[in-house]
Amino acid sequence: QVQLVESGGGLVQAGGSLRLSCVASGRTSSMNAMGWFRQTPGTEREFVAGISWSGGGTYYGDSVKGRFTISRDNAKNTVYLQMNSLTPEDTAVYYCATGRVATIRVERYDYWGQGTQVTVSS
């Protein structure tokens, strides 16, 4: 119904920046909030950031607050995650998702992208 494709991941040195993009296609008229999550081997998926449909409400996990910025361009069906001051602890596979509301709960999201790897070296 809705397909999400992330891009922008890669290898970056500590202190550097990356911008992730997630392009949605399909029945995007049913989309509401969007979010970013991340996951490392052996851990549960962690909430990173969320944004309302209008973009007026943004929310961040404690570990990234003040460093990451989520935004969206509905005309392009795209959500972004600007990541600054990266540390090795930010290394993970990053996933975008869409759901009815911006929430930290994984189960409340309806569609997920395939993920993009972010690796931060020291």
Coordinates of N, CA, C and O in Angstrom, one line a residue:
Q1 N 0.8 -1.2 0.0 CA 0.0 0.0 0.0 C 0.9 1.2 0.0 O 0.7 2.2 -0.8
V2 N 1.8 1.3 0.9 CA 2.7 2.4 1.0 C 4.1 1.8 1.1 O 4.4 0.9 1.9
Q3 N 5.0 2.3 0.2 CA 6.4 1.9 0.2 C 7.3 3.1 0.7 O 7.1 4.2 0.3
L4 N 8.2 2.7 1.5 CA 9.2 3.7 2.1 C 10.6 3.3 1.7 O 10.9 2.1 2.0
V5 N 11.4 4.2 1.2 CA 12.7 3.9 0.8 C 13.7 4.9 1.4 O 13.6 6.1 1.1
E6 N 14.6 4.5 2.3 CA 15.5 5.3 2.9 C 16.8 5.5 2.1 O 17.1 4.5 1.3
S7 N 17.5 6.6 2.2 CA 18.8 6.8 1.6 C 19.6 7.7 2.5 O 19.0 8.4 3.3
G8 N 20.9 7.8 2.2 CA 21.7 8.8 2.8 C 22.6 8.2 3.9 O 23.5 9.0 4.4
G9 N 22.5 7.0 4.2 CA 23.4 6.4 5.2 C 24.8 6.2 4.6 O 25.0 6.3 3.5
G10 N 25.7 5.9 5.5 CA 27.0 5.7 5.1 C 28.0 5.7 6.3 O 27.6 5.6 7.5
L11 N 29.3 5.9 6.0 CA 30.3 6.0 7.0 C 30.7 7.4 7.2 O 31.0 8.1 6.2
V12 N 30.8 7.8 8.5 CA 31.2 9.2 8.8 C 32.0 9.2 10.1 O 31.8 8.3 10.9
Q13 N 32.9 10.1 10.2 CA 33.7 10.2 11.4 C 33.0 10.9 12.5 O 32.0 11.7 12.3
A14 N 33.4 10.6 13.7 CA 32.7 11.2 14.9 C 32.8 12.7 14.8 O 33.8 13.3 14.4
G15 N 31.7 13.4 15.1 CA 31.6 14.8 15.0 C 31.0 15.3 13.7 O 30.7 16.5 13.5
G16 N 30.9 14.4 12.7 CA 30.4 14.7 11.4 C 28.9 14.7 11.4 O 28.2 14.5 12.4
S17 N 28.4 14.9 10.2 CA 26.9 15.0 9.9 C 26.5 14.1 8.8 O 27.3 13.9 7.8
L18 N 25.3 13.7 8.8 CA 24.6 13.0 7.7 C 23.2 13.5 7.6 O 22.6 13.8 8.7
R19 N 22.6 13.4 6.4 CA 21.2 13.6 6.3 C 20.5 12.4 5.6 O 20.9 12.1 4.5
L20 N 19.6 11.8 6.3 CA 18.9 10.7 5.8 C 17.6 11.2 5.1 O 17.0 12.2 5.6
S21 N 17.2 10.5 4.1 CA 15.9 10.8 3.4 C 15.1 9.6 3.3 O 15.6 8.5 3.2
C22 N 13.8 9.8 3.3 CA 12.9 8.7 3.2 C 11.7 9.1 2.2 O 11.0 10.0 2.6
V23 N 11.7 8.5 1.1 CA 10.7 8.8 0.1 C 9.5 7.8 0.1 O 9.8 6.6 0.1
A24 N 8.3 8.3 0.2 CA 7.1 7.4 0.3 C 6.5 7.4 -1.1 O 6.4 8.4 -1.8
S25 N 5.9 6.2 -1.4 CA 5.1 6.1 -2.6 C 4.0 5.2 -2.4 O 3.9 4.5 -1.3
G26 N 3.0 5.1 -3.3 CA 1.8 4.3 -3.1 C 0.7 5.2 -2.6 O 0.6 6.4 -3.1
R27 N -0.1 4.7 -1.7 CA -1.3 5.4 -1.2 C -0.9 6.4 -0.1 O -1.2 6.2 1.1
T28 N -0.1 7.4 -0.5 CA 0.4 8.3 0.5 C -0.6 9.2 1.1 O -0.4 9.9 2.1
S29 N -1.8 9.3 0.5 CA -2.9 10.1 1.0 C -3.3 9.6 2.4 O -3.9 10.3 3.2
S30 N -3.1 8.4 2.7 CA -3.4 7.8 4.0 C -2.4 8.0 5.1 O -2.6 7.6 6.2
M31 N -1.2 8.6 4.7 CA -0.2 8.8 5.6 C -0.5 9.9 6.6 O -1.2 10.8 6.3
N32 N 0.0 9.8 7.8 CA -0.2 10.8 8.8 C 1.2 11.2 9.4 O 2.0 11.9 8.7
A33 N 1.5 10.7 10.5 CA 2.8 11.0 11.1 C 3.9 10.1 10.5 O 3.6 9.0 10.0
M34 N 5.1 10.6 10.7 CA 6.2 9.7 10.3 C 7.3 9.8 11.4 O 7.3 10.7 12.2
G35 N 8.1 8.7 11.4 CA 9.1 8.6 12.4 C 10.3 7.9 11.9 O 10.3 7.3 10.9
W36 N 11.4 8.1 12.7 CA 12.6 7.4 12.5 C 13.0 6.6 13.7 O 12.8 7.0 14.9
F37 N 13.4 5.4 13.5 CA 13.8 4.4 14.5 C 15.2 3.9 14.1 O 15.6 4.0 13.0
R38 N 15.9 3.4 15.1 CA 17.2 2.7 14.8 C 17.3 1.5 15.6 O 16.7 1.3 16.6
Q39 N 18.2 0.6 15.1 CA 18.4 -0.7 15.7 C 19.8 -1.2 15.5 O 20.3 -1.1 14.4
T40 N 20.4 -1.8 16.6 CA 21.7 -2.4 16.5 C 21.5 -3.9 16.8 O 20.4 -4.3 17.4
P41 N 22.4 -4.8 16.4 CA 22.2 -6.2 16.7 C 22.0 -6.5 18.1 O 22.7 -6.0 19.0
G42 N 21.0 -7.3 18.4 CA 20.7 -7.7 19.8 C 19.9 -6.8 20.6 O 19.7 -7.0 21.8
T43 N 19.5 -5.7 20.0 CA 18.7 -4.7 20.7 C 17.3 -4.5 20.0 O 17.1 -4.8 18.9
E44 N 16.4 -4.0 20.8 CA 15.1 -3.6 20.2 C 15.2 -2.3 19.5 O 16.0 -1.5 19.7
R45 N 14.2 -2.1 18.6 CA 14.2 -0.9 17.8 C 13.9 0.3 18.7 O 13.0 0.3 19.5
E46 N 14.7 1.3 18.5 CA 14.7 2.5 19.4 C 14.1 3.7 18.7 O 14.5 4.0 17.5
F47 N 13.2 4.4 19.3 CA 12.6 5.6 18.7 C 13.7 6.7 18.7 O 14.4 7.0 19.6
V48 N 13.8 7.4 17.5 CA 14.7 8.4 17.3 C 14.0 9.8 17.2 O 14.4 10.7 17.9
A49 N 13.1 9.9 16.3 CA 12.4 11.1 16.1 C 11.0 10.9 15.4 O 10.9 9.9 14.7
G50 N 10.1 11.8 15.6 CA 8.8 11.7 15.0 C 8.3 13.1 14.6 O 8.7 14.1 15.2
I51 N 7.4 13.1 13.6 CA 6.9 14.4 13.1 C 5.4 14.2 12.7 O 5.0 13.2 12.2
S52 N 4.6 15.2 13.0 CA 3.2 15.2 12.7 C 3.0 15.4 11.2 O 4.0 15.8 10.4
W53 N 1.8 15.2 10.7 CA 1.5 15.3 9.2 C 1.9 16.7 8.8 O 2.4 16.9 7.7
S54 N 1.5 17.7 9.6 CA 1.7 19.1 9.2 C 3.2 19.6 9.4 O 3.6 20.6 8.8
G55 N 3.9 18.8 10.1 CA 5.3 19.2 10.4 C 5.4 20.1 11.6 O 6.5 20.5 12.0
G56 N 4.2 20.5 12.2 CA 4.2 21.4 13.3 C 4.6 20.8 14.7 O 5.0 21.5 15.6
G57 N 4.6 19.5 14.8 CA 5.0 18.8 16.0 C 6.1 17.9 15.7 O 6.0 17.0 14.9
T58 N 7.2 18.0 16.4 CA 8.3 17.2 16.3 C 8.7 16.6 17.7 O 8.6 17.3 18.7
Y59 N 9.3 15.4 17.7 CA 9.6 14.7 18.9 C 10.9 14.0 18.8 O 11.1 13.4 17.7
Y60 N 11.6 13.9 19.8 CA 13.0 13.3 19.8 C 13.2 12.4 20.9 O 12.8 12.6 22.1
G61 N 14.0 11.3 20.7 CA 14.4 10.5 21.8 C 15.5 11.2 22.6 O 16.2 12.1 22.0
D62 N 15.6 10.9 23.8 CA 16.5 11.6 24.7 C 18.0 11.6 24.2 O 18.7 12.5 24.4
S63 N 18.4 10.5 23.6 CA 19.8 10.3 23.2 C 20.2 11.2 22.0 O 21.4 11.4 21.8
V64 N 19.2 11.7 21.3 CA 19.5 12.5 20.1 C 19.0 13.9 20.2 O 19.3 14.7 19.3
K65 N 18.3 14.3 21.2 CA 17.8 15.6 21.4 C 18.9 16.6 21.3 O 19.9 16.5 22.0
G66 N 18.6 17.7 20.5 CA 19.6 18.7 20.4 C 20.6 18.5 19.3 O 21.4 19.4 18.9
R67 N 20.7 17.3 18.8 CA 21.7 16.9 17.7 C 21.0 16.6 16.4 O 21.5 16.8 15.3
F68 N 19.8 16.0 16.5 CA 19.1 15.5 15.3 C 17.9 16.4 15.0 O 17.3 16.9 16.0
T69 N 17.5 16.6 13.8 CA 16.4 17.4 13.4 C 15.6 16.6 12.3 O 16.1 16.2 11.3
I70 N 14.3 16.4 12.6 CA 13.4 15.8 11.7 C 12.6 16.8 10.9 O 12.1 17.8 11.5
S71 N 12.3 16.6 9.7 CA 11.5 17.5 8.9 C 10.8 16.7 7.8 O 11.2 15.6 7.5
R72 N 9.9 17.4 7.1 CA 9.2 16.7 6.0 C 8.8 17.7 5.0 O 8.6 18.9 5.2
D73 N 8.7 17.1 3.7 CA 8.2 17.9 2.6 C 7.1 17.1 2.0 O 7.4 16.1 1.2
N74 N 5.9 17.4 2.3 CA 4.8 16.6 1.8 C 4.6 16.7 0.3 O 4.1 15.7 -0.3
A75 N 5.0 17.8 -0.3 CA 4.9 17.8 -1.8 C 5.8 16.8 -2.4 O 5.5 16.4 -3.6
K76 N 6.9 16.4 -1.8 CA 7.8 15.4 -2.3 C 7.6 14.1 -1.6 O 8.4 13.1 -1.9
N77 N 6.6 14.0 -0.7 CA 6.4 12.7 0.0 C 7.7 12.2 0.7 O 8.0 11.0 0.6
T78 N 8.4 13.1 1.3 CA 9.7 12.8 1.8 C 9.8 13.3 3.3 O 9.4 14.4 3.6
V79 N 10.5 12.6 4.1 CA 10.8 13.0 5.4 C 12.4 12.9 5.5 O 13.0 12.0 4.9
Y80 N 12.9 13.8 6.3 CA 14.4 13.9 6.4 C 14.8 13.7 7.9 O 14.0 14.1 8.8
L81 N 16.0 13.3 8.1 CA 16.6 13.3 9.4 C 18.0 13.9 9.3 O 18.9 13.2 8.7
Q82 N 18.2 15.1 9.8 CA 19.5 15.7 9.8 C 20.2 15.3 11.1 O 19.7 15.6 12.2
M83 N 21.3 14.7 11.0 CA 22.1 14.2 12.1 C 23.4 14.9 12.2 O 24.2 14.8 11.3
N84 N 23.6 15.6 13.3 CA 24.8 16.4 13.6 C 25.5 15.9 14.8 O 24.9 15.2 15.6
S85 N 26.8 16.2 14.9 CA 27.6 15.8 16.1 C 27.5 14.3 16.4 O 27.3 13.9 17.5
L86 N 27.7 13.6 15.3 CA 27.5 12.1 15.4 C 28.6 11.5 16.3 O 29.8 12.0 16.3
T87 N 28.2 10.5 17.0 CA 29.2 9.7 17.8 C 29.1 8.2 17.5 O 28.1 7.8 16.8
P88 N 30.0 7.4 17.8 CA 29.9 6.0 17.5 C 28.7 5.3 18.1 O 28.2 4.3 17.6
E89 N 28.1 5.9 19.2 CA 26.9 5.3 19.7 C 25.7 5.5 18.8 O 24.7 4.9 19.0
D90 N 25.8 6.3 17.8 CA 24.7 6.5 16.9 C 24.8 5.5 15.7 O 23.9 5.4 14.9
T91 N 25.8 4.6 15.7 CA 25.9 3.6 14.7 C 24.7 2.6 14.8 O 24.5 2.1 15.9
A92 N 24.0 2.4 13.7 CA 22.8 1.6 13.8 C 22.2 1.5 12.3 O 22.7 2.3 11.5
V93 N 21.3 0.7 12.2 CA 20.4 0.7 11.0 C 19.3 1.6 11.3 O 18.6 1.4 12.3
Y94 N 19.0 2.6 10.4 CA 18.0 3.6 10.7 C 16.8 3.2 9.7 O 17.0 3.0 8.5
Y95 N 15.6 3.2 10.3 CA 14.4 2.9 9.6 C 13.4 4.1 9.7 O 13.3 4.7 10.7
C96 N 12.7 4.4 8.6 CA 11.6 5.3 8.6 C 10.3 4.5 8.6 O 10.2 3.4 8.1
A97 N 9.3 5.2 9.1 CA 8.0 4.5 9.3 C 6.9 5.6 9.2 O 7.1 6.8 9.5
T98 N 5.7 5.2 9.0 CA 4.5 6.1 9.0 C 3.4 5.4 9.8 O 3.2 4.2 9.7
G99 N 2.6 6.3 10.4 CA 1.5 5.8 11.2 C 0.5 6.9 11.4 O 0.6 8.0 10.9
R100 N -0.5 6.6 12.2 CA -1.6 7.6 12.4 C -1.2 8.8 13.3 O -1.6 9.9 13.1
V101 N -0.3 8.5 14.3 CA 0.2 9.5 15.2 C 1.7 9.4 15.4 O 2.2 8.3 15.2
A102 N 2.3 10.4 15.8 CA 3.7 10.4 16.2 C 3.8 9.8 17.6 O 3.3 10.3 18.5
T103 N 4.5 8.6 17.6 CA 4.5 7.9 18.9 C 5.9 7.1 18.9 O 6.5 6.8 17.9
I104 N 6.3 6.8 20.1 CA 7.5 6.0 20.3 C 7.2 4.5 20.2 O 8.2 3.7 20.1
R105 N 6.0 4.2 20.1 CA 5.6 2.8 20.1 C 5.7 2.2 18.7 O 5.0 2.6 17.8
V106 N 6.6 1.2 18.6 CA 6.8 0.6 17.3 C 5.5 0.0 16.7 O 5.3 0.1 15.5
E107 N 4.7 -0.6 17.5 CA 3.5 -1.3 17.0 C 2.5 -0.4 16.4 O 1.5 -0.8 15.8
R108 N 2.6 0.9 16.7 CA 1.6 1.9 16.2 C 1.9 2.4 14.8 O 1.1 3.1 14.2
Y109 N 3.0 2.0 14.2 CA 3.3 2.3 12.8 C 2.9 1.3 11.9 O 3.0 0.1 12.1
D110 N 2.4 1.7 10.7 CA 1.8 0.8 9.8 C 2.8 0.3 8.7 O 2.6 -0.8 8.2
Y111 N 3.7 1.1 8.3 CA 4.6 0.8 7.2 C 6.0 1.2 7.5 O 6.2 2.2 8.2
W112 N 6.9 0.4 7.0 CA 8.3 0.5 7.4 C 9.2 0.5 6.1 O 8.9 -0.3 5.2
G113 N 10.3 1.2 6.1 CA 11.3 1.1 5.1 C 12.2 0.0 5.3 O 12.1 -0.7 6.4
Q114 N 13.2 -0.2 4.4 CA 14.1 -1.4 4.5 C 15.3 -1.1 5.4 O 16.0 -2.0 5.8
G115 N 15.5 0.2 5.8 CA 16.6 0.6 6.6 C 17.8 1.0 5.8 O 18.0 0.6 4.7
T116 N 18.6 1.9 6.5 CA 19.8 2.3 5.9 C 20.9 2.3 7.0 O 20.6 2.8 8.1
Q117 N 22.1 1.8 6.7 CA 23.1 1.7 7.7 C 23.9 3.0 7.9 O 24.3 3.7 6.9
V118 N 24.0 3.4 9.1 CA 24.8 4.5 9.5 C 25.9 4.0 10.4 O 25.7 3.4 11.4
T119 N 27.2 4.3 10.0 CA 28.3 3.9 10.8 C 29.2 5.1 11.1 O 29.6 5.8 10.2
V120 N 29.4 5.3 12.4 CA 30.2 6.5 12.9 C 31.5 5.9 13.5 O 31.5 5.1 14.4
S121 N 32.6 6.3 12.9 CA 33.9 5.9 13.4 C 34.5 6.9 14.3 O 34.2 8.1 14.2
S122 N 35.4 6.5 15.2 CA 36.1 7.3 16.1 C 37.4 7.8 15.5 O 38.1 8.7 16.0

